[in-house]
Structure formats: structure tokens, C-alpha cells
């Protein structure tokens, strides 16, 4: 399974990871690998069920501004949430920092180095907890992984936690043709 690096590192060193499927089955998971420079991580379910099916991959290279998208995740701890919107910009250079990255429980995470992504900018509401979720096109095909939100700076004395202001960002997925020998 693919998710964000900041989601798995946000759990802390030696933390137990678990994945709850849409049908409420929960499985332990281990981190297979991480890439902090792209904010991506691969995790593997322990004793994964045999009935899991991979999501169909869309071609993120053909999306355009105005295309409809849907973000899937658990914003603010609300499991199984989907939000819809449009692609509002492409190849947006986004630098994430300590204040922009959140784990699934809405806690701020710190990163050693900023992550710069040529992101898909979307209007679908992305809130803390959406990180690492699927961004799909109108055909239900994966075109990205939600990663960050734009938020207004908080003033002194106000909450450091904020929700969607209508600008979210996703890491573009790539689909490569497979050769007959692969």
C-alpha cells in the first residue's frame, strides 16, 4: 500500500502501524520503504487478505485544469470520507514544512528537510487525516496521493490547527506501460 512518508513517520519510531479497510477489517502493517524527498512510503499488511484488489491506475499526465476529482481519506478522524472538487492547477511547486504536514490524528509533524513537489492542486476539501489517501479521477482511477493543504497563518492565541481553505495538493501518480516480459 502507498501512503505519505509523514503519515508513517508521524507514528514515531517503533510504533505499531495498523490499517483499517473500508469493511472495518483491521490489519497490522510494516513499513517496506520510505522516500522523504517525495513524501511517499510503502507499507505492507501482515497476513493480508486474499480478496484485496489494487485500484485502477489512471494517467495523471492527461489530467487538465477543470477535471473533476475525488479525495478519499479520514479527515479529522471521520473514516471513509470522500470529497469532490476539480483540478485547479497542475505542476504547482509546493514546499511542505513542519506546519503543513499532519498525521491521521491531526497532530502536526516535523520533517528534517522540506519536501518540494510538482503537485496537482485541487479544490476538493483536504483536512488533517486525508494525507496519504487516494486522489481519483471521474472514472475512479488513481491519479495521485493527497499530501498537503494550504492554510492561513494562525494569529497569536488562536488554534494552530486549521482545516481546508479550498486548496489541497496531491502527489501525481505515474502509470507506465508494462512490457510483455515484465
Coordinates of N, CA and C in Angstrom, one line a residue:
X1 N 0.8 -1.2 0.0 CA 0.0 0.0 0.0 C 0.9 1.2 0.0
X2 N 0.4 2.3 -0.7 CA 1.2 3.5 -0.8 C 0.5 4.6 0.1
X3 N 1.3 5.4 0.8 CA 0.8 6.5 1.6 C 1.9 7.5 1.7
X4 N 1.7 8.5 2.6 CA 2.7 9.5 2.7 C 3.8 9.1 3.7
X5 N 5.0 9.6 3.5 CA 6.1 9.4 4.4 C 5.7 10.0 5.8
X6 N 5.2 11.2 5.7 CA 4.9 11.9 7.0 C 3.8 11.2 7.8
X7 N 3.0 10.4 7.2 CA 2.0 9.6 7.9 C 2.6 8.5 8.7
X8 N 3.6 7.8 8.1 CA 4.2 6.6 8.8 C 5.2 7.1 9.8
X9 N 6.0 8.2 9.5 CA 7.0 8.6 10.4 C 6.3 9.4 11.6
X10 N 5.1 9.9 11.3 CA 4.4 10.6 12.4 C 4.0 9.7 13.5
X11 N 3.9 8.4 13.3 CA 3.6 7.4 14.4 C 4.7 7.3 15.4
X12 N 5.9 7.7 15.0 CA 7.1 7.6 15.9 C 7.9 6.3 15.7
X13 N 9.1 6.4 16.1 CA 10.0 5.2 15.9 C 9.5 4.0 16.7
X14 N 9.4 2.9 16.1 CA 9.0 1.6 16.8 C 7.5 1.5 17.0
X15 N 6.7 2.5 16.5 CA 5.3 2.4 16.6 C 4.6 1.3 15.8
X16 N 3.5 0.8 16.4 CA 2.8 -0.2 15.7 C 1.9 0.5 14.6
X17 N 1.9 0.0 13.4 CA 1.0 0.5 12.4 C -0.1 -0.4 12.2
X18 N -1.3 0.1 11.9 CA -2.4 -0.7 11.5 C -3.2 0.0 10.4
X19 N -3.9 -0.9 9.6 CA -4.7 -0.4 8.5 C -6.1 -0.9 8.7
X20 N -7.0 -0.1 8.6 CA -8.4 -0.5 8.7 C -9.0 -0.3 7.3
X21 N -9.5 -1.4 6.8 CA -10.1 -1.4 5.4 C -11.5 -0.9 5.5
X22 N -12.1 -0.6 4.3 CA -13.4 0.0 4.2 C -14.5 -0.9 4.9
X23 N -14.2 -2.2 4.9 CA -15.2 -3.1 5.5 C -15.0 -3.3 7.0
X24 N -14.1 -2.5 7.6 CA -13.8 -2.4 9.0 C -12.8 -3.5 9.5
X25 N -12.3 -4.4 8.6 CA -11.3 -5.3 9.0 C -10.0 -4.5 9.2
X26 N -9.2 -4.9 10.3 CA -8.0 -4.2 10.6 C -6.8 -5.1 10.6
X27 N -5.7 -4.7 10.1 CA -4.5 -5.5 9.9 C -3.3 -4.7 10.4
X28 N -2.4 -5.4 11.0 CA -1.1 -4.8 11.4 C -0.4 -4.5 10.1
X29 N 0.5 -3.6 10.1 CA 1.3 -3.3 8.9 C 2.7 -2.9 9.2
X30 N 3.6 -3.1 8.3 CA 5.0 -2.8 8.5 C 5.4 -1.8 7.3
X31 N 6.4 -1.0 7.6 CA 6.9 -0.1 6.6 C 7.9 -0.8 5.7
X32 N 7.7 -0.9 4.4 CA 8.6 -1.5 3.5 C 9.7 -0.5 3.1
X33 N 9.3 0.7 2.9 CA 10.3 1.7 2.5 C 9.7 3.1 2.5
X34 N 10.5 4.1 2.7 CA 10.1 5.5 2.7 C 11.0 6.3 1.8
X35 N 10.4 7.4 1.3 CA 11.2 8.4 0.5 C 10.8 9.8 1.0
X36 N 11.5 10.3 2.0 CA 11.2 11.6 2.5 C 11.2 12.7 1.4
X37 N 12.1 12.5 0.4 CA 12.2 13.6 -0.6 C 10.9 13.7 -1.5
X38 N 10.1 12.7 -1.6 CA 8.9 12.7 -2.3 C 7.6 12.6 -1.4
X39 N 7.9 12.5 -0.1 CA 6.9 12.3 0.9 C 6.0 11.1 0.6
X40 N 6.6 10.0 0.2 CA 5.9 8.7 -0.1 C 6.5 7.6 0.7
X41 N 5.6 6.6 1.1 CA 6.0 5.5 1.8 C 5.2 4.3 1.3
X42 N 5.8 3.1 1.4 CA 5.1 1.8 1.1 C 5.0 1.0 2.4
X43 N 3.8 0.6 2.6 CA 3.6 -0.3 3.8 C 3.0 -1.6 3.3
X44 N 3.2 -2.7 4.1 CA 2.7 -4.0 3.8 C 1.9 -4.5 4.9
X45 N 0.7 -5.0 4.6 CA -0.2 -5.6 5.6 C 0.4 -7.0 6.1
X46 N 0.3 -7.2 7.4 CA 0.7 -8.5 7.9 C -0.5 -9.5 7.7
X47 N -0.3 -10.6 7.2 CA -1.4 -11.6 6.9 C -2.5 -10.9 6.1
X48 N -2.2 -10.3 5.0 CA -3.1 -9.6 4.2 C -4.2 -10.5 3.7
X49 N -5.4 -10.1 3.6 CA -6.5 -11.0 3.0 C -6.2 -11.2 1.5
X50 N -6.7 -12.3 1.0 CA -6.5 -12.6 -0.4 C -7.5 -11.9 -1.3
X51 N -8.5 -11.2 -0.7 CA -9.6 -10.6 -1.6 C -9.3 -9.1 -1.9
X52 N -8.2 -8.6 -1.5 CA -7.8 -7.2 -1.8 C -7.6 -7.1 -3.3
X53 N -8.1 -6.0 -3.9 CA -7.8 -5.7 -5.3 C -7.2 -4.4 -5.4
X54 N -6.1 -4.2 -6.2 CA -5.5 -2.9 -6.4 C -6.4 -2.0 -7.1
X55 N -6.2 -0.7 -6.8 CA -7.0 0.3 -7.5 C -6.5 0.5 -8.9
X56 N -7.4 0.8 -9.8 CA -7.0 1.0 -11.2 C -6.2 2.3 -11.3
X57 N -5.2 2.3 -12.1 CA -4.3 3.5 -12.2 C -4.8 4.3 -13.4
X58 N -5.0 5.6 -13.2 CA -5.3 6.5 -14.2 C -4.0 7.1 -14.8
X59 N -4.1 7.9 -15.8 CA -2.9 8.5 -16.4 C -3.0 10.0 -15.9
X60 N -2.2 10.3 -14.9 CA -2.1 11.7 -14.4 C -1.5 12.7 -15.4
X61 N -0.9 12.1 -16.4 CA -0.3 13.0 -17.5 C -1.4 13.6 -18.4
X62 N -2.6 13.1 -18.4 CA -3.6 13.6 -19.2 C -4.7 14.4 -18.5
X63 N -4.5 14.6 -17.2 CA -5.5 15.4 -16.5 C -5.2 16.9 -16.8
X64 N -6.3 17.6 -16.7 CA -6.2 19.1 -17.1 C -7.0 19.9 -16.1
X65 N -6.7 21.2 -16.0 CA -7.4 22.1 -15.1 C -8.8 22.0 -15.4
X66 N -9.7 21.9 -14.4 CA -11.1 21.8 -14.6 C -11.6 20.3 -14.5
X67 N -10.8 19.3 -14.6 CA -11.2 17.9 -14.5 C -11.7 17.7 -13.1
X68 N -12.8 16.9 -13.0 CA -13.3 16.5 -11.7 C -12.5 15.5 -11.0
X69 N -12.3 15.6 -9.7 CA -11.5 14.7 -8.9 C -12.3 14.4 -7.6
X70 N -11.8 13.3 -6.9 CA -12.4 13.0 -5.6 C -11.2 12.5 -4.7
X71 N -11.2 13.1 -3.5 CA -10.2 12.7 -2.5 C -10.8 11.8 -1.5
X72 N -10.1 10.7 -1.2 CA -10.6 9.7 -0.2 C -9.7 9.7 1.0
X73 N -10.3 9.7 2.2 CA -9.5 9.7 3.4 C -10.3 9.6 4.7
X74 N -9.6 10.0 5.7 CA -10.2 10.0 7.1 C -10.0 11.4 7.7
X75 N -10.5 12.5 7.1 CA -10.3 13.8 7.6 C -10.9 14.0 9.0
X76 N -10.0 14.5 9.9 CA -10.4 14.8 11.3 C -11.0 13.6 12.0
X77 N -10.5 12.4 11.6 CA -10.9 11.1 12.2 C -12.2 10.6 11.7
X78 N -12.8 11.2 10.7 CA -14.0 10.7 10.1 C -13.8 9.7 9.0
X79 N -13.8 8.4 9.4 CA -13.4 7.3 8.5 C -14.3 7.3 7.2
X80 N -13.7 6.9 6.1 CA -14.4 6.6 4.9 C -15.0 7.8 4.2
X81 N -14.4 9.0 4.3 CA -14.9 10.2 3.8 C -14.4 10.5 2.4
X82 N -15.2 10.9 1.5 CA -14.8 11.4 0.2 C -15.2 12.8 0.0
X83 N -14.4 13.6 -0.7 CA -14.7 15.0 -1.1 C -14.5 15.1 -2.5
X84 N -15.3 16.0 -3.2 CA -15.1 16.2 -4.6 C -14.7 17.6 -4.9
X85 N -14.1 17.8 -6.0 CA -13.7 19.1 -6.5 C -13.1 19.0 -7.9
X86 N -12.3 20.0 -8.2 CA -11.7 20.0 -9.6 C -10.2 20.2 -9.4
X87 N -9.5 19.8 -10.5 CA -8.1 20.2 -10.6 C -8.1 21.7 -10.9
X88 N -7.4 22.4 -10.0 CA -7.4 23.8 -10.1 C -6.0 24.3 -10.6
X89 N -5.0 23.5 -10.6 CA -3.7 23.9 -11.2 C -2.9 22.6 -11.3
X90 N -1.9 22.6 -12.2 CA -1.0 21.5 -12.4 C 0.4 21.9 -12.2
X91 N 1.2 20.9 -11.8 CA 2.7 21.2 -11.6 C 2.9 22.3 -10.7
X92 N 2.1 22.4 -9.7 CA 2.3 23.5 -8.7 C 3.5 23.2 -7.8
X93 N 4.5 24.0 -7.8 CA 5.6 23.8 -6.9 C 5.2 24.0 -5.4
X94 N 5.1 23.0 -4.7 CA 4.7 23.1 -3.3 C 5.8 22.6 -2.4
X95 N 6.1 23.4 -1.4 CA 7.1 23.1 -0.4 C 6.3 22.9 0.9
X96 N 6.4 21.7 1.4 CA 5.7 21.4 2.7 C 6.7 21.6 3.8
X97 N 6.2 22.0 4.9 CA 7.1 22.3 6.1 C 6.4 21.7 7.3
X98 N 7.0 21.9 8.5 CA 6.5 21.3 9.7 C 5.0 21.7 10.0
X99 N 4.6 22.9 9.7 CA 3.3 23.3 10.0 C 2.3 22.8 9.0
X100 N 2.7 22.3 7.8 CA 1.7 21.9 6.8 C 1.4 20.4 6.9
X101 N 2.3 19.6 7.5 CA 2.1 18.2 7.4 C 1.4 17.7 8.7
X102 N 0.4 16.9 8.5 CA -0.4 16.3 9.6 C -0.5 14.8 9.5
X103 N -0.5 14.1 10.6 CA -0.7 12.7 10.6 C -2.2 12.4 10.6
X104 N -2.7 11.2 10.6 CA -4.1 10.8 10.5 C -4.9 11.3 11.7
X105 N -4.2 11.7 12.8 CA -4.9 12.1 14.0 C -4.9 13.6 14.2
X106 N -4.4 14.3 13.1 CA -4.5 15.7 13.2 C -3.3 16.4 13.9
X107 N -2.3 15.6 14.3 CA -1.2 16.2 15.0 C -0.1 16.7 14.1
X108 N 0.5 17.8 14.4 CA 1.5 18.3 13.5 C 2.7 17.5 13.6
X109 N 3.4 17.3 12.4 CA 4.6 16.5 12.3 C 5.7 17.4 11.9
X110 N 6.9 17.0 12.2 CA 8.1 17.8 11.8 C 8.9 16.9 10.8
X111 N 9.5 17.6 9.9 CA 10.3 16.9 8.9 C 11.7 17.5 8.9
X112 N 12.7 16.7 8.7 CA 14.1 17.1 8.7 C 14.3 18.1 7.6
X113 N 13.8 17.8 6.4 CA 14.0 18.7 5.2 C 12.7 19.0 4.6
X114 N 12.5 20.1 4.0 CA 11.3 20.4 3.3 C 11.1 19.5 2.1
X115 N 9.9 19.2 1.7 CA 9.6 18.4 0.5 C 9.1 19.3 -0.5
X116 N 9.7 19.3 -1.7 CA 9.2 20.1 -2.8 C 8.6 19.2 -3.9
X117 N 7.3 19.4 -4.2 CA 6.6 18.6 -5.1 C 6.0 19.4 -6.2
X118 N 6.0 18.9 -7.4 CA 5.2 19.5 -8.5 C 3.8 18.9 -8.4
X119 N 3.0 19.5 -7.6 CA 1.8 18.8 -7.2 C 0.6 19.2 -8.1
X120 N -0.4 18.3 -8.0 CA -1.7 18.6 -8.5 C -2.5 19.4 -7.5
X121 N -2.9 20.6 -7.9 CA -3.6 21.5 -6.9 C -5.1 21.2 -7.2
X122 N -5.9 20.9 -6.0 CA -7.3 20.6 -6.2 C -8.1 21.4 -5.2
X123 N -9.4 21.5 -5.6 CA -10.4 22.2 -4.8 C -11.1 21.3 -3.8
X124 N -11.0 20.0 -4.0 CA -11.6 19.0 -3.0 C -11.1 19.3 -1.6
X125 N -12.0 19.3 -0.7 CA -11.6 19.6 0.7 C -10.6 18.6 1.2
X126 N -9.4 19.0 1.6 CA -8.4 18.2 2.2 C -8.2 18.7 3.6
X127 N -8.4 17.9 4.6 CA -8.2 18.3 6.0 C -7.2 17.3 6.7
X128 N -6.7 17.6 7.9 CA -5.8 16.7 8.6 C -6.5 15.3 8.6
X129 N -5.8 14.3 8.2 CA -6.3 13.0 8.1 C -6.5 12.5 6.7
X130 N -6.6 13.4 5.8 CA -6.6 13.0 4.4 C -5.3 12.6 3.8
X131 N -4.2 13.0 4.5 CA -2.9 12.7 4.0 C -2.7 11.2 3.7
X132 N -2.1 10.9 2.5 CA -1.9 9.6 2.1 C -3.0 8.8 1.5
X133 N -4.1 9.5 1.3 CA -5.3 8.9 0.7 C -5.3 9.1 -0.8
X134 N -6.2 8.4 -1.4 CA -6.2 8.4 -2.9 C -6.8 9.6 -3.4
X135 N -6.3 10.1 -4.6 CA -7.0 11.1 -5.4 C -7.3 10.4 -6.7
X136 N -8.6 10.4 -7.0 CA -9.1 9.7 -8.2 C -9.7 10.6 -9.2
X137 N -9.7 10.2 -10.4 CA -10.4 10.9 -11.5 C -11.8 10.5 -11.5
X138 N -12.6 11.1 -12.5 CA -14.0 10.8 -12.6 C -14.3 9.4 -12.9
X139 N -13.3 8.6 -13.4 CA -13.5 7.2 -13.7 C -13.2 6.3 -12.5
X140 N -12.8 6.9 -11.3 CA -12.4 6.2 -10.1 C -11.0 5.6 -10.2
X141 N -10.2 6.1 -11.1 CA -8.8 5.7 -11.3 C -7.8 6.6 -10.5
X142 N -6.9 5.9 -9.8 CA -5.9 6.7 -9.0 C -5.0 7.6 -9.9
X143 N -5.0 8.9 -9.5 CA -4.1 9.8 -10.3 C -3.2 10.5 -9.3
X144 N -3.3 10.3 -8.0 CA -2.4 11.0 -7.1 C -2.7 10.5 -5.6
X145 N -1.8 11.0 -4.8 CA -1.9 10.7 -3.3 C -2.0 12.1 -2.6
X146 N -3.1 12.3 -1.9 CA -3.2 13.6 -1.2 C -2.1 13.7 -0.2
X147 N -1.6 15.0 -0.1 CA -0.4 15.2 0.7 C -0.4 16.4 1.6
X148 N -0.9 17.5 1.1 CA -0.8 18.7 1.9 C -2.0 19.6 1.6
X149 N -2.2 20.6 2.6 CA -3.2 21.6 2.4 C -2.6 23.0 2.5
X150 N -3.2 23.9 1.9 CA -2.8 25.3 2.1 C -3.6 25.8 3.3
X151 N -3.0 26.5 4.2 CA -3.8 27.0 5.3 C -3.3 28.4 5.6
X152 N -4.2 29.2 6.2 CA -3.9 30.6 6.5 C -3.1 30.5 7.8
X153 N -2.1 31.4 7.9 CA -1.3 31.5 9.2 C -2.2 31.8 10.3
X154 N -1.9 31.2 11.5 CA -2.7 31.5 12.7 C -2.1 32.6 13.4
X155 N -3.0 33.4 14.0 CA -2.5 34.5 14.8 C -2.3 34.1 16.2
X156 N -1.6 34.9 17.0 CA -1.2 34.6 18.4 C -2.5 34.3 19.2
X157 N -2.5 33.2 19.9 CA -3.6 32.8 20.8 C -4.7 32.0 20.1
X158 N -4.6 31.9 18.8 CA -5.6 31.0 18.1 C -5.0 29.6 17.9
X159 N -5.9 28.7 17.6 CA -5.5 27.3 17.4 C -4.5 27.2 16.3
X160 N -3.5 26.3 16.5 CA -2.6 26.1 15.4 C -3.1 25.1 14.4
X161 N -4.3 24.5 14.7 CA -4.9 23.5 13.8 C -5.9 24.3 12.9
X162 N -5.9 24.0 11.6 CA -6.9 24.6 10.8 C -7.3 23.6 9.7
X163 N -8.4 23.8 9.1 CA -8.9 22.9 8.1 C -8.7 23.5 6.7
X164 N -9.5 22.9 5.8 CA -9.4 23.2 4.4 C -9.8 24.7 4.2
X165 N -9.1 25.3 3.3 CA -9.5 26.6 2.8 C -9.7 26.6 1.3
X166 N -9.9 25.3 0.9 CA -10.2 25.1 -0.5 C -9.1 24.9 -1.5
X167 N -7.9 24.7 -0.9 CA -6.7 24.4 -1.8 C -6.0 23.3 -1.1
X168 N -5.9 22.2 -1.9 CA -5.2 21.0 -1.4 C -4.2 20.6 -2.5
X169 N -3.3 19.7 -2.1 CA -2.3 19.3 -3.1 C -2.1 17.8 -3.0
X170 N -1.8 17.2 -4.2 CA -1.6 15.7 -4.3 C -0.4 15.5 -5.1
X171 N 0.3 14.4 -4.7 CA 1.5 13.9 -5.4 C 1.0 13.1 -6.6
X172 N 1.4 13.5 -7.8 CA 1.0 12.9 -9.0 C 1.4 11.5 -9.1
X173 N 0.5 10.6 -9.5 CA 0.9 9.2 -9.8 C 1.4 9.1 -11.2
X174 N 2.2 8.1 -11.4 CA 2.6 7.8 -12.8 C 2.2 6.4 -13.2
X175 N 1.8 6.3 -14.4 CA 1.5 5.0 -15.0 C 2.4 4.7 -16.1
X176 N 3.0 3.6 -16.1 CA 4.0 3.2 -17.1 C 3.4 2.0 -17.8
X177 N 3.6 2.0 -19.1 CA 3.2 0.8 -19.8 C 4.1 -0.4 -19.5
X178 N 3.5 -1.6 -19.3 CA 4.4 -2.7 -19.0 C 4.8 -3.4 -20.2
X179 N 6.0 -3.9 -20.2 CA 6.5 -4.7 -21.4 C 5.9 -6.1 -21.3
X180 N 5.8 -6.8 -22.3 CA 5.3 -8.2 -22.3 C 6.2 -9.1 -21.4
X181 N 7.4 -8.7 -21.1 CA 8.3 -9.5 -20.3 C 8.4 -9.1 -18.9
X182 N 7.5 -8.2 -18.4 CA 7.6 -7.8 -17.0 C 6.5 -8.4 -16.2

